[in-house]
mmCIF file of C-alpha atoms in Angstrom:
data_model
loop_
_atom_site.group_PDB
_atom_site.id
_atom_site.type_symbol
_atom_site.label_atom_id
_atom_site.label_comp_id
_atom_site.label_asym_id
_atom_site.label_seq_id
_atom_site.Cartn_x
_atom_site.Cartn_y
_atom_site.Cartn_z
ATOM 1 C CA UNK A 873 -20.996 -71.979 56.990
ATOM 2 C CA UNK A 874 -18.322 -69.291 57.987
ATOM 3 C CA UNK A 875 -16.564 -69.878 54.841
ATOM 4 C CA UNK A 876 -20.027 -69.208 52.520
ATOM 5 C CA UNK A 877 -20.014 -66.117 54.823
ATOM 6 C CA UNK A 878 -16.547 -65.009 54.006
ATOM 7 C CA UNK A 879 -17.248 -65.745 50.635
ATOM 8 C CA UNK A 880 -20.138 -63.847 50.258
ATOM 9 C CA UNK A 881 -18.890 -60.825 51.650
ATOM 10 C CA UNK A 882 -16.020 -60.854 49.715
ATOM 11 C CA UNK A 883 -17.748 -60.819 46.558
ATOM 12 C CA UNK A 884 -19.920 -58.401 48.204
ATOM 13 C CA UNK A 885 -17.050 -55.877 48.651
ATOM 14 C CA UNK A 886 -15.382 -56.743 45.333
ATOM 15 C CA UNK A 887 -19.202 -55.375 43.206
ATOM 16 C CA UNK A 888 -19.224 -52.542 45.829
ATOM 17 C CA UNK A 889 -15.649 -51.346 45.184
ATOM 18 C CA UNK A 890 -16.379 -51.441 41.089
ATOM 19 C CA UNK A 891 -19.826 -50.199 41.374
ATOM 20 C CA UNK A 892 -17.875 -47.133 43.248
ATOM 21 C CA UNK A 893 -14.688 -46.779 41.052
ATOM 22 C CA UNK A 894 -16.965 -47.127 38.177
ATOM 23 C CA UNK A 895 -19.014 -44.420 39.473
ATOM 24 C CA UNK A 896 -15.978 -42.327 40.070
ATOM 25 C CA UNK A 897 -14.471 -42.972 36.775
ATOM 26 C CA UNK A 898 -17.383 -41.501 35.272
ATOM 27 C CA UNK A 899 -18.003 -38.188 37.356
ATOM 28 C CA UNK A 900 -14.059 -37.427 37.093
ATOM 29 C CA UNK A 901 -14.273 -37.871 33.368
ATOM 30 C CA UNK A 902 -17.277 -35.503 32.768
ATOM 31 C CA UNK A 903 -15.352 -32.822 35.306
ATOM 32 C CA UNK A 904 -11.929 -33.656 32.747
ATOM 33 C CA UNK A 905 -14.461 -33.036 29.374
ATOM 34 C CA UNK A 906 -16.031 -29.677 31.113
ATOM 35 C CA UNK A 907 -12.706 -28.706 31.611
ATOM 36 C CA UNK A 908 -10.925 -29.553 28.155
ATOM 37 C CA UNK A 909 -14.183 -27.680 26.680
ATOM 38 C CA UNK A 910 -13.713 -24.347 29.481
ATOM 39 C CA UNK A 911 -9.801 -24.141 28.515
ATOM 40 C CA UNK A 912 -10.367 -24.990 24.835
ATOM 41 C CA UNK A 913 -13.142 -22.193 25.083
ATOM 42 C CA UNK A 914 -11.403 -19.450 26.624
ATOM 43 C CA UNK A 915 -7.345 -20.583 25.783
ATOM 44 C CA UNK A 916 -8.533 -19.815 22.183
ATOM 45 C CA UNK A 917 -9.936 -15.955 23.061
ATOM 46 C CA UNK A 918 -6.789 -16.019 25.064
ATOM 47 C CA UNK A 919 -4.976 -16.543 21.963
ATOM 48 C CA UNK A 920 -6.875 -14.181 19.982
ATOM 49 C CA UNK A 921 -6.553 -11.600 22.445
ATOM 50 C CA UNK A 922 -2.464 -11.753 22.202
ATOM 51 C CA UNK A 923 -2.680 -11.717 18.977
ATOM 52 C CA UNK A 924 -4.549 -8.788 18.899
ATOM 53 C CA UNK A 925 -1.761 -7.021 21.379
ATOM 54 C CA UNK A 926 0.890 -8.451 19.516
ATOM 55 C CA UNK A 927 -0.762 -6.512 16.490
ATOM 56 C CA UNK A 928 -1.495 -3.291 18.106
ATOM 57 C CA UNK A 929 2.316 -3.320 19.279
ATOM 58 C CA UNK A 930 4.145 -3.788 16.410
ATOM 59 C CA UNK A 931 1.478 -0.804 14.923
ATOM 60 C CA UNK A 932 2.688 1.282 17.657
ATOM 61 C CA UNK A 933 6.385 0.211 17.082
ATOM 62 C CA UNK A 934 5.705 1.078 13.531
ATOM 63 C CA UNK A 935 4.327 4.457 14.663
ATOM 64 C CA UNK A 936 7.392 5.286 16.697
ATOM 65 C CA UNK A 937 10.113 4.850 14.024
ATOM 66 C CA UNK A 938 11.906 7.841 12.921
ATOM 67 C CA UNK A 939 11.268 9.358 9.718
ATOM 68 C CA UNK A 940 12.531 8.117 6.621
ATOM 69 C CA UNK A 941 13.488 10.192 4.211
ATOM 70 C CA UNK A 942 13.302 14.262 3.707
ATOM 71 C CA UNK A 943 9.487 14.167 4.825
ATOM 72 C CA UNK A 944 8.252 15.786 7.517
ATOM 73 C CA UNK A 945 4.932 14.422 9.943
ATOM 74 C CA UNK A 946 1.353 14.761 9.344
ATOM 75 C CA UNK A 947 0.247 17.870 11.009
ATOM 76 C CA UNK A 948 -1.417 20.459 10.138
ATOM 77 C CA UNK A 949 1.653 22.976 10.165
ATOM 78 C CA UNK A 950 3.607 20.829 8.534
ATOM 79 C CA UNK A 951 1.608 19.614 5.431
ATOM 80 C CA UNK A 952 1.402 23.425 4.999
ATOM 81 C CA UNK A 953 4.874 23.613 4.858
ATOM 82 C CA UNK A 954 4.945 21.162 1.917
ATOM 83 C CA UNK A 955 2.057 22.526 -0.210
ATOM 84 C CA UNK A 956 3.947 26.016 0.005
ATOM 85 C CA UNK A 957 6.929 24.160 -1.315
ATOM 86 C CA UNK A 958 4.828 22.410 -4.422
ATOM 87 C CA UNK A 959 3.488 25.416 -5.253
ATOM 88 C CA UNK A 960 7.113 27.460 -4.709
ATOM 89 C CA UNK A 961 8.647 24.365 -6.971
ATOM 90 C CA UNK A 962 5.864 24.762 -9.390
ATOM 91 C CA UNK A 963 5.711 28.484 -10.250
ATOM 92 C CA UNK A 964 9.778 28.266 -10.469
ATOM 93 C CA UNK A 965 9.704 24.882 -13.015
ATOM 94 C CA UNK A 966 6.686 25.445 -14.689
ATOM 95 C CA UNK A 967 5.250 28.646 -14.385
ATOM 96 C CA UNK A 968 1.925 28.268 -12.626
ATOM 97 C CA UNK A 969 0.200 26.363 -9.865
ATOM 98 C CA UNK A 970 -3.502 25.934 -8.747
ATOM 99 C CA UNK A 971 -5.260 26.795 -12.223
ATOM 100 C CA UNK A 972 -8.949 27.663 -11.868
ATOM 101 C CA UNK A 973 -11.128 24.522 -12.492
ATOM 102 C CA UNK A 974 -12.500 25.158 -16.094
ATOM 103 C CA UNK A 975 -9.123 25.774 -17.160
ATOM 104 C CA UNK A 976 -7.835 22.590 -15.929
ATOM 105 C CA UNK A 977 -10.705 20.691 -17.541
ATOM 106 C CA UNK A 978 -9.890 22.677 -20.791
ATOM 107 C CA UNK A 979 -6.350 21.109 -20.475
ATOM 108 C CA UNK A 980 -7.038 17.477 -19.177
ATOM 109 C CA UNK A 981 -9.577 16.982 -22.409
ATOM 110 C CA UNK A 982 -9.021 16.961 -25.577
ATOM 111 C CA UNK A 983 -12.837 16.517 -27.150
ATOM 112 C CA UNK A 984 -15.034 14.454 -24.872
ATOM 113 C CA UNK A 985 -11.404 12.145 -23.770
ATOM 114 C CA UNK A 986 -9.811 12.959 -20.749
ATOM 115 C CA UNK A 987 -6.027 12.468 -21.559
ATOM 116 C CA UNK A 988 -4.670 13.954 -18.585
ATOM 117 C CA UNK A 989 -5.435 12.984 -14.470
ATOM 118 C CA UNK A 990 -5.873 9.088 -15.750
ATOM 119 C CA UNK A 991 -5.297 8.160 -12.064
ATOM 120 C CA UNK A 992 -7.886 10.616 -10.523
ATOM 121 C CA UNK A 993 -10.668 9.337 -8.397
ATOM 122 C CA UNK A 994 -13.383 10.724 -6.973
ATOM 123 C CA UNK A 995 -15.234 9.433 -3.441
ATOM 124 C CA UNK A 996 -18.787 10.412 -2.529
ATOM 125 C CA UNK A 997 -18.535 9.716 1.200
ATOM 126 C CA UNK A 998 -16.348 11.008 2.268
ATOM 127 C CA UNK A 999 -16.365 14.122 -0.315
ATOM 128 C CA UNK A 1000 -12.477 14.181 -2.011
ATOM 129 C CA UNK A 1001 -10.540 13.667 -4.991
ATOM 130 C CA UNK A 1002 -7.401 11.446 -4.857
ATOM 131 C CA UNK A 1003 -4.349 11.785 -7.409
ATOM 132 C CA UNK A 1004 -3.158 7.654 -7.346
ATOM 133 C CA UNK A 1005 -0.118 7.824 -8.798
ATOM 134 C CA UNK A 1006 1.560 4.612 -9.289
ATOM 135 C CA UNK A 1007 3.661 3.321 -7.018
ATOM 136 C CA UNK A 1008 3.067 5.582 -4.229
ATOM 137 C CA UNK A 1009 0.997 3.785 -1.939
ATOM 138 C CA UNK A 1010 -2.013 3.411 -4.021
ATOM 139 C CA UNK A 1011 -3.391 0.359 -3.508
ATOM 140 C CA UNK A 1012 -3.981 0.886 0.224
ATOM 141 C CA UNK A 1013 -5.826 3.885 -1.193
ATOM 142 C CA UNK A 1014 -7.732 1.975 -3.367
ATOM 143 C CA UNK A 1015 -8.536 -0.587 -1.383
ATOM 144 C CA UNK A 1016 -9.715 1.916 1.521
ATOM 145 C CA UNK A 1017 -12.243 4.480 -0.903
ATOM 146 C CA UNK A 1018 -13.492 1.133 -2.853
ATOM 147 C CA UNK A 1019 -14.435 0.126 0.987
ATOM 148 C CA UNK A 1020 -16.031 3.612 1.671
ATOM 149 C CA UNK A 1021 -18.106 3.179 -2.113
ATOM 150 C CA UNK A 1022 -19.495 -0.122 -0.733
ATOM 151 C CA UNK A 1023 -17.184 -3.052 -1.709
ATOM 152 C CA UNK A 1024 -17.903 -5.870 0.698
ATOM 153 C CA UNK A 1025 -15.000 -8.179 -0.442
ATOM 154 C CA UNK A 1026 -12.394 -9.422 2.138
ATOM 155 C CA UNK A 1027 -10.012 -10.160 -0.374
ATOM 156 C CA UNK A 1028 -11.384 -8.362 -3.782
ATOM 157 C CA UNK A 1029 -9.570 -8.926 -6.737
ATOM 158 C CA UNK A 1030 -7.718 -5.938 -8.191
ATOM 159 C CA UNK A 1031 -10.729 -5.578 -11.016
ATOM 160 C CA UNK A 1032 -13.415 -5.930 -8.774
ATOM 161 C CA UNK A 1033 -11.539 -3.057 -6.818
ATOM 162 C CA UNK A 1034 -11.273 -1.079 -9.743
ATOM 163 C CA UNK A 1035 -15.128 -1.498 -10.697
ATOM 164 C CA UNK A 1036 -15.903 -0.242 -7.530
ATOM 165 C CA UNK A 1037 -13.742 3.223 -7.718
ATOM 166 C CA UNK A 1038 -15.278 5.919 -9.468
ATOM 167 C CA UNK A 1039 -12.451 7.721 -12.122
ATOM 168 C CA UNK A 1040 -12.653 11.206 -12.813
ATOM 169 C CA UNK A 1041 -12.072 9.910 -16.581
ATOM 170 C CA UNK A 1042 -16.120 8.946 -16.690
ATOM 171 C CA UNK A 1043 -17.067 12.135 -15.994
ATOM 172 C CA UNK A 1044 -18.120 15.066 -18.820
ATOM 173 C CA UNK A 1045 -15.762 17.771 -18.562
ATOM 174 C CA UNK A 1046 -18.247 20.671 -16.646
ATOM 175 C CA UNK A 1047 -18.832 17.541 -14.297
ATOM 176 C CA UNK A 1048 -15.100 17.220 -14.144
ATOM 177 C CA UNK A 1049 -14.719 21.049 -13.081
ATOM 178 C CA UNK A 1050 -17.218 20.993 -10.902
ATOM 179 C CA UNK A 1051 -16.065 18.024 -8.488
ATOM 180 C CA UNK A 1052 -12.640 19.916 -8.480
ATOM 181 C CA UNK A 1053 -14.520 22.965 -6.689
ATOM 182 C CA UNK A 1054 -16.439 21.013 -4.242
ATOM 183 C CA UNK A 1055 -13.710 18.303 -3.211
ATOM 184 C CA UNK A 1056 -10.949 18.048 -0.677
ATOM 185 C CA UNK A 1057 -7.998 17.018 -3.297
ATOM 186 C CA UNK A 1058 -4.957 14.694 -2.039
ATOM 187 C CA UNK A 1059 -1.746 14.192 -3.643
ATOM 188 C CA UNK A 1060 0.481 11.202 -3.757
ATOM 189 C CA UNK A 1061 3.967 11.723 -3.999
ATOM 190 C CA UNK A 1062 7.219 9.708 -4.211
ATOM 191 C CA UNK A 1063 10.949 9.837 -4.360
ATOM 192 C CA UNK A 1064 11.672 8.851 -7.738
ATOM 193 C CA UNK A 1065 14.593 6.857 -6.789
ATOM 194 C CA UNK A 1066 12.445 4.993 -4.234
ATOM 195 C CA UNK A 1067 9.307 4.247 -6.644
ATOM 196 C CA UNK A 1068 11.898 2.595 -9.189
ATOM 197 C CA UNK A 1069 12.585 0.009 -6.586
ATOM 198 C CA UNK A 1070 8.700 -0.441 -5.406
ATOM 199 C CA UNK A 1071 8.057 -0.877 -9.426
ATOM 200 C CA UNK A 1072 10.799 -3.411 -9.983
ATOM 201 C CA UNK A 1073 9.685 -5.339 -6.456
ATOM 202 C CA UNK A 1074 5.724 -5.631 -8.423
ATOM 203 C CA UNK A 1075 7.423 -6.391 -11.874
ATOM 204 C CA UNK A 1076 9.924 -9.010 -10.953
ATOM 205 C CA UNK A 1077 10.451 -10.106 -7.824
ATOM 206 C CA UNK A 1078 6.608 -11.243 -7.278
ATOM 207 C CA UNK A 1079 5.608 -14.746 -7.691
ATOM 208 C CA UNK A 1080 3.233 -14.431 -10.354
ATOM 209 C CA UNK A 1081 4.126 -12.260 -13.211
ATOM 210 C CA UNK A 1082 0.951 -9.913 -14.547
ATOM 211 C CA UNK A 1083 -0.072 -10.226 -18.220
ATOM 212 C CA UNK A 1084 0.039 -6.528 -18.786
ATOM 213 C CA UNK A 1085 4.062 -6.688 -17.346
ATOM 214 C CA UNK A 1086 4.613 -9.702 -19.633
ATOM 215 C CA UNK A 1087 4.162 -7.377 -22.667
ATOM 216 C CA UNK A 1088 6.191 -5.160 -21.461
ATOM 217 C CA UNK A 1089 8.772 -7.517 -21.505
ATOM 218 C CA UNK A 1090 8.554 -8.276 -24.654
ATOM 219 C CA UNK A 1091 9.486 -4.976 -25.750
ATOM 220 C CA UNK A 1092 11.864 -5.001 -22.979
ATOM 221 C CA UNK A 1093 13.644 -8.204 -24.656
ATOM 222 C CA UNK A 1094 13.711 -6.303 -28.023
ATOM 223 C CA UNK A 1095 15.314 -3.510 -26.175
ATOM 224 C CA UNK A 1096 18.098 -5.637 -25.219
ATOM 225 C CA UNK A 1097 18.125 -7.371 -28.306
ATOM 226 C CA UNK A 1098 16.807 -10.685 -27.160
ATOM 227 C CA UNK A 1099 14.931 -13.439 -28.261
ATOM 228 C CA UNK A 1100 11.323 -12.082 -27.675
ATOM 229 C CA UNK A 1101 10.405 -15.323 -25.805
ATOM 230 C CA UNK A 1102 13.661 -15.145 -23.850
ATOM 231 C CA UNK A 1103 13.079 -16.083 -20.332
ATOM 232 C CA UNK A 1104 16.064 -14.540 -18.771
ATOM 233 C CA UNK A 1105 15.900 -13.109 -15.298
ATOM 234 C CA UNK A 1106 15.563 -8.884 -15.824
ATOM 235 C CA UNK A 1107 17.849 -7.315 -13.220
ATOM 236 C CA UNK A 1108 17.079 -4.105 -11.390
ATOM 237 C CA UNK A 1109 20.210 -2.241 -13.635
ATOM 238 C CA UNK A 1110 18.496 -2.925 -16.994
ATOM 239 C CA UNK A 1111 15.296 -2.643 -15.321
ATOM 240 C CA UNK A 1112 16.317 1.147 -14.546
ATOM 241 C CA UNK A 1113 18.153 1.518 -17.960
ATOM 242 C CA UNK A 1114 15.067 1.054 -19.790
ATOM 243 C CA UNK A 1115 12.741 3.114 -17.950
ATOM 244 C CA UNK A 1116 15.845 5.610 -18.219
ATOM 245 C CA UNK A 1117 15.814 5.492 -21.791
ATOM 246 C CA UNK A 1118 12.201 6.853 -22.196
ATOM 247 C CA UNK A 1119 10.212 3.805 -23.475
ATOM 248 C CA UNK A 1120 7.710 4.175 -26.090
ATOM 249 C CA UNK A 1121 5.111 1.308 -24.715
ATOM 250 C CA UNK A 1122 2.182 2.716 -23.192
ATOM 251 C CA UNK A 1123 1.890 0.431 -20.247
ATOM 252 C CA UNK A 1124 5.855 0.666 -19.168
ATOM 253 C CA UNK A 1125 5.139 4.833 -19.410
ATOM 254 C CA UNK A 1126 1.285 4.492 -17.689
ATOM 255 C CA UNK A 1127 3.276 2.863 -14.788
ATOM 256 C CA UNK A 1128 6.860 3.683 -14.092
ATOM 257 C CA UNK A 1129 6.817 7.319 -16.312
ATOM 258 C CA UNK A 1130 7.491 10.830 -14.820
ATOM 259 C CA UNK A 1131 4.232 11.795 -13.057
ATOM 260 C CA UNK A 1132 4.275 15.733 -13.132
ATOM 261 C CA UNK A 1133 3.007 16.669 -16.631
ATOM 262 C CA UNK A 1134 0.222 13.201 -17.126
ATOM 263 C CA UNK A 1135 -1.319 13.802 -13.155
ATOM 264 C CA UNK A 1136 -1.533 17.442 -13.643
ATOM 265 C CA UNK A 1137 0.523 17.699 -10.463
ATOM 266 C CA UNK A 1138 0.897 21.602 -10.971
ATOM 267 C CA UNK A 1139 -2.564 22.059 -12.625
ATOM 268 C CA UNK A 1140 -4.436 21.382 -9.645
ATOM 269 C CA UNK A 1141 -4.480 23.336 -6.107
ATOM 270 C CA UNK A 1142 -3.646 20.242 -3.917
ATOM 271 C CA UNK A 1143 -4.819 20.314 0.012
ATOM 272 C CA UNK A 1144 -2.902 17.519 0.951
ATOM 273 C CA UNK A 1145 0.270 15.950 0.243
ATOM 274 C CA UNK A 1146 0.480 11.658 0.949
ATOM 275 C CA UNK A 1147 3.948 9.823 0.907
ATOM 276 C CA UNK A 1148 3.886 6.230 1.699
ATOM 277 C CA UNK A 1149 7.152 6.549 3.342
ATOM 278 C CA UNK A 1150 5.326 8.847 5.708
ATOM 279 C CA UNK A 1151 1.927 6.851 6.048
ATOM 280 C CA UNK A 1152 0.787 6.960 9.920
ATOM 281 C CA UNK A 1153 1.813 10.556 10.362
ATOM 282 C CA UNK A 1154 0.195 11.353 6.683
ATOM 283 C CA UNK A 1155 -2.983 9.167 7.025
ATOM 284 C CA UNK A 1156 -3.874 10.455 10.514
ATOM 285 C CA UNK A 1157 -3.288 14.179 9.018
ATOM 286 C CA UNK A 1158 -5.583 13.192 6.242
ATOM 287 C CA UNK A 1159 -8.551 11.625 8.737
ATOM 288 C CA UNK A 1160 -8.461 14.584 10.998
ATOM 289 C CA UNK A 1161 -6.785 17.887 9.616
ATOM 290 C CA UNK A 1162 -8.615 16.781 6.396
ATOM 291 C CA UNK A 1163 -12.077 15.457 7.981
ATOM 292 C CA UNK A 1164 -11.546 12.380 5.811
ATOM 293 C CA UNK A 1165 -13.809 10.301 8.104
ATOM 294 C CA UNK A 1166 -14.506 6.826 7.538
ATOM 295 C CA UNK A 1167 -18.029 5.780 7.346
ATOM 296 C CA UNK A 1168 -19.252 3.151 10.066
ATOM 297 C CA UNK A 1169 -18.808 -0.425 9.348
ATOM 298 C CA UNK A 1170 -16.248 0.391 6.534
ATOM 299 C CA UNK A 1171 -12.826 -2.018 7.941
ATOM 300 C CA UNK A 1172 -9.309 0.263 7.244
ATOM 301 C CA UNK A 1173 -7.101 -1.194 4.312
ATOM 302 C CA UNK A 1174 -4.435 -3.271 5.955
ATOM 303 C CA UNK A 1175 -1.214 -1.198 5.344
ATOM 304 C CA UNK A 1176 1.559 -3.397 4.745
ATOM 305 C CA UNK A 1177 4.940 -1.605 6.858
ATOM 306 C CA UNK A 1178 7.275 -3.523 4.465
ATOM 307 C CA UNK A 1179 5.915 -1.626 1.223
ATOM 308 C CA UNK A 1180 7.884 1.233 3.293
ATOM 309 C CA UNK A 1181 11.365 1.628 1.525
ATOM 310 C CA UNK A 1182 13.970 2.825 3.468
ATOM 311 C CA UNK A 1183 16.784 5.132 2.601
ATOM 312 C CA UNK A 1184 19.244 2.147 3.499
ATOM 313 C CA UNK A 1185 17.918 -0.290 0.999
ATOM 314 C CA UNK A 1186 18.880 2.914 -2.087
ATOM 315 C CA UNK A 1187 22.265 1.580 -2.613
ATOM 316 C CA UNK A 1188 21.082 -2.347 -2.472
ATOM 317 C CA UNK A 1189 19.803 -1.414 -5.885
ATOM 318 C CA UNK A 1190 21.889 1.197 -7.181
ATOM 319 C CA UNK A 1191 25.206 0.383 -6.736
ATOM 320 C CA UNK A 1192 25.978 -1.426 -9.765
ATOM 321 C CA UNK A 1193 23.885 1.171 -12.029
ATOM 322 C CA UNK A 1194 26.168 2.705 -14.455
ATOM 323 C CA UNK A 1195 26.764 6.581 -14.035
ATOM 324 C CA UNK A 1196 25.001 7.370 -18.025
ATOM 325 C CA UNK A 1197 21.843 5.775 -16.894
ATOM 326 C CA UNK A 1198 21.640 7.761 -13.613
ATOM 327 C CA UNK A 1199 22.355 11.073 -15.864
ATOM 328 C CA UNK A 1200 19.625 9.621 -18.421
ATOM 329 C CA UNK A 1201 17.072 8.933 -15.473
ATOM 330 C CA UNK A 1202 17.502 12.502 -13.963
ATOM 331 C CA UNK A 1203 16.785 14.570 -16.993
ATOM 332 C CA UNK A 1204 13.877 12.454 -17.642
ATOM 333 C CA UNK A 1205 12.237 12.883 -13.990
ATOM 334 C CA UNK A 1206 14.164 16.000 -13.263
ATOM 335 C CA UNK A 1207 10.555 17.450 -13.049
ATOM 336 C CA UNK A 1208 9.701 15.161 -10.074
ATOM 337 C CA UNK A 1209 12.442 15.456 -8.491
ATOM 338 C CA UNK A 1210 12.405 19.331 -8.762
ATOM 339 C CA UNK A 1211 8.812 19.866 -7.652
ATOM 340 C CA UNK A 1212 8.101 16.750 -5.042
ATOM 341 C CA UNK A 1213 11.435 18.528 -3.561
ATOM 342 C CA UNK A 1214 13.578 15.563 -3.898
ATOM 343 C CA UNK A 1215 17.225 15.078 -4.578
ATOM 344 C CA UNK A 1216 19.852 12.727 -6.320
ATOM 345 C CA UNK A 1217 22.556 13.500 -4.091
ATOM 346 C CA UNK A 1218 22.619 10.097 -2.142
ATOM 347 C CA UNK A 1219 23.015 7.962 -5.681
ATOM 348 C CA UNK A 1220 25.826 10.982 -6.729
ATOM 349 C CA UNK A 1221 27.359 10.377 -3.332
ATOM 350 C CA UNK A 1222 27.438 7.089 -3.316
ATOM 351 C CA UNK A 1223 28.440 6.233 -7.011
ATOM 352 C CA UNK A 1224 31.607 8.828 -5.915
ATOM 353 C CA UNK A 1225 30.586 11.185 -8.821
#
């Protein structure tokens, strides 16, 4: 009898103690789930949010880094400064500066074509007229106004971009004059030396080649009196002795020729003055001295630092340029150099000429 008693509560305790662990088991493994799902929840904003700081410090870092090259920053004052000097560098190489509207739509058509100011385009919203010269930081520009014009695209193609701009070229030539009067006009501008490099970086070092650049180098192969399916590698010294050497193809000219005489750089009374090599000090100038306010909902271009050439990575590329090509180059963009107020002393220095 004492045993069955013993027995029994034995087996009692044993279904007790598993009902209970059991019990346990589950209540500590919904408290494990609600806390995977809390941490899970909030460790990912917590990512996010460094990310974000991460982000907003290397922007600031970007922000404080001294100036590169002979510009100057974005204020008021100083932007000044520079349009006196265009216009100074324009009367003394050209003649003129700042014609009066009619007579610059008398020059940039020829019938009912506009031949001159290809690169012009024209915003509504904010009201302005921007000069995108190649090379010079344009495609942030782009990117920005076809934004403000009502592309909703997080990653648009460069044609869907370029549907969305509106060029100056669609316009009748009194419409043409009269969006020069009314509009806040900016200039881009480049060292020459500097906007070679940022051309060869599209052109060759990029994984995928463009069609438009793979006729070019075609005529590029004849120019060096190669096979015209030749696949070999184009360095940056024939890269620079062609352009040097005037080409004749449309598209090599369109992108990597002088910009003075085809953007009517002295034609037009400019009222701000854009270098990429100066963008935060330059873009700020342009949103506040400039009122170029962006419209709500519109997200900012992302501005990529490395397009950003400094004046250390000039000799990189130019040190095994021969000394003819260097004197060819000049004379061809001595206009750019002479009214963006530029110089070729570092190459001169450097090649020990």
């Amino acid at each position: 009898m004492v045993r069955r008693l013993t027995l029994i509560s034995i087996v009692t305790f044993i279904i007790t103690m598993s009902l209970w662990y059991s019990a346990h088991s589950r209540a500590r493994n919904k408290v494990g789930v609600n806390h995977n799902v809390y941490h899970a929840k909030h460790g990912k904003h917590k990512k996010v949010k460094d990310r974000k700081k991460e982000m907003n410090q290397k922007i600031d870092k970007a922000r404080k880094k001294p100036k590169l090259g002979n510009r100057s920053n974005g204020t008021n004052e100083n932007n000044t400064k520079l349009l006196e000097k265009l216009e100074e560098n324009c009367k003394k190489s050209i003649g003129h500066y700042g014609l009066d509207s009619v007579t610059v739509g008398n020059q940039a058509y020829t019938g009912n074509k506009l031949v001159k100011g290809l690169t012009l385009v024209y915003n509504e919203q904010p009201k302005c007229i921007f000069n995108l010269a190649p090379f010079c930081g344009e495609d942030f520009w782009k990117l920005l106004l076809a934004r403000t014009q009502g592309l909703k695209y997080k990653k648009p193609t460069i044609g869907r971009i370029n549907r969305a701009l509106h060029y100056m070229k669609t316009l009748s030539q009194s419409d043409f004059s009269d969006r020069l009067n009314t509009s806040k006009k900016v200039l881009l501008i480049r060292d020459p030396l500097k906007r070679m490099i940022a051309a060869y970086r599209d052109a060759f070092e990029e994984k995928v080649v463009r069609a438009e650049i793979k006729d070019v180098v075609l005529n590029m192969n004849s120019f060096f009196k190669r096979q015209p399916n030749s696949t070999s590698v184009i360095t940056f010294p024939e890269f620079f002795r062609y352009v040097a050497s005037s080409p004749s193809h449309p598209t090599a000219n369109r992108l990597w020729g002088p910009l003075t005489n085809p953007l009517m750089v002295c034609d037009i009374k400019w009222d701000c003055i854009y270098s990429i090599e100066n963008h935060y000090d330059d873009f700020k100038y342009i949103q506040s001295g400039l009122g170029f306010k962006i419209p709500k909902g519109v997200h900012l271009a992302e501005f990529k630092s490395s397009l950003i050439i400094p004046d250390t990575e000039i000799p990189k590329y130019y040190e095994r340029v021969d000394k003819k090509a260097l004197s060819k180059f000049y004379k061809q963009f001595k206009l750019d150099f002479e009214i963006f107020n530029y110089k070729m002393a570092t190459i001169r220095s450097m090649k020990n000429s």
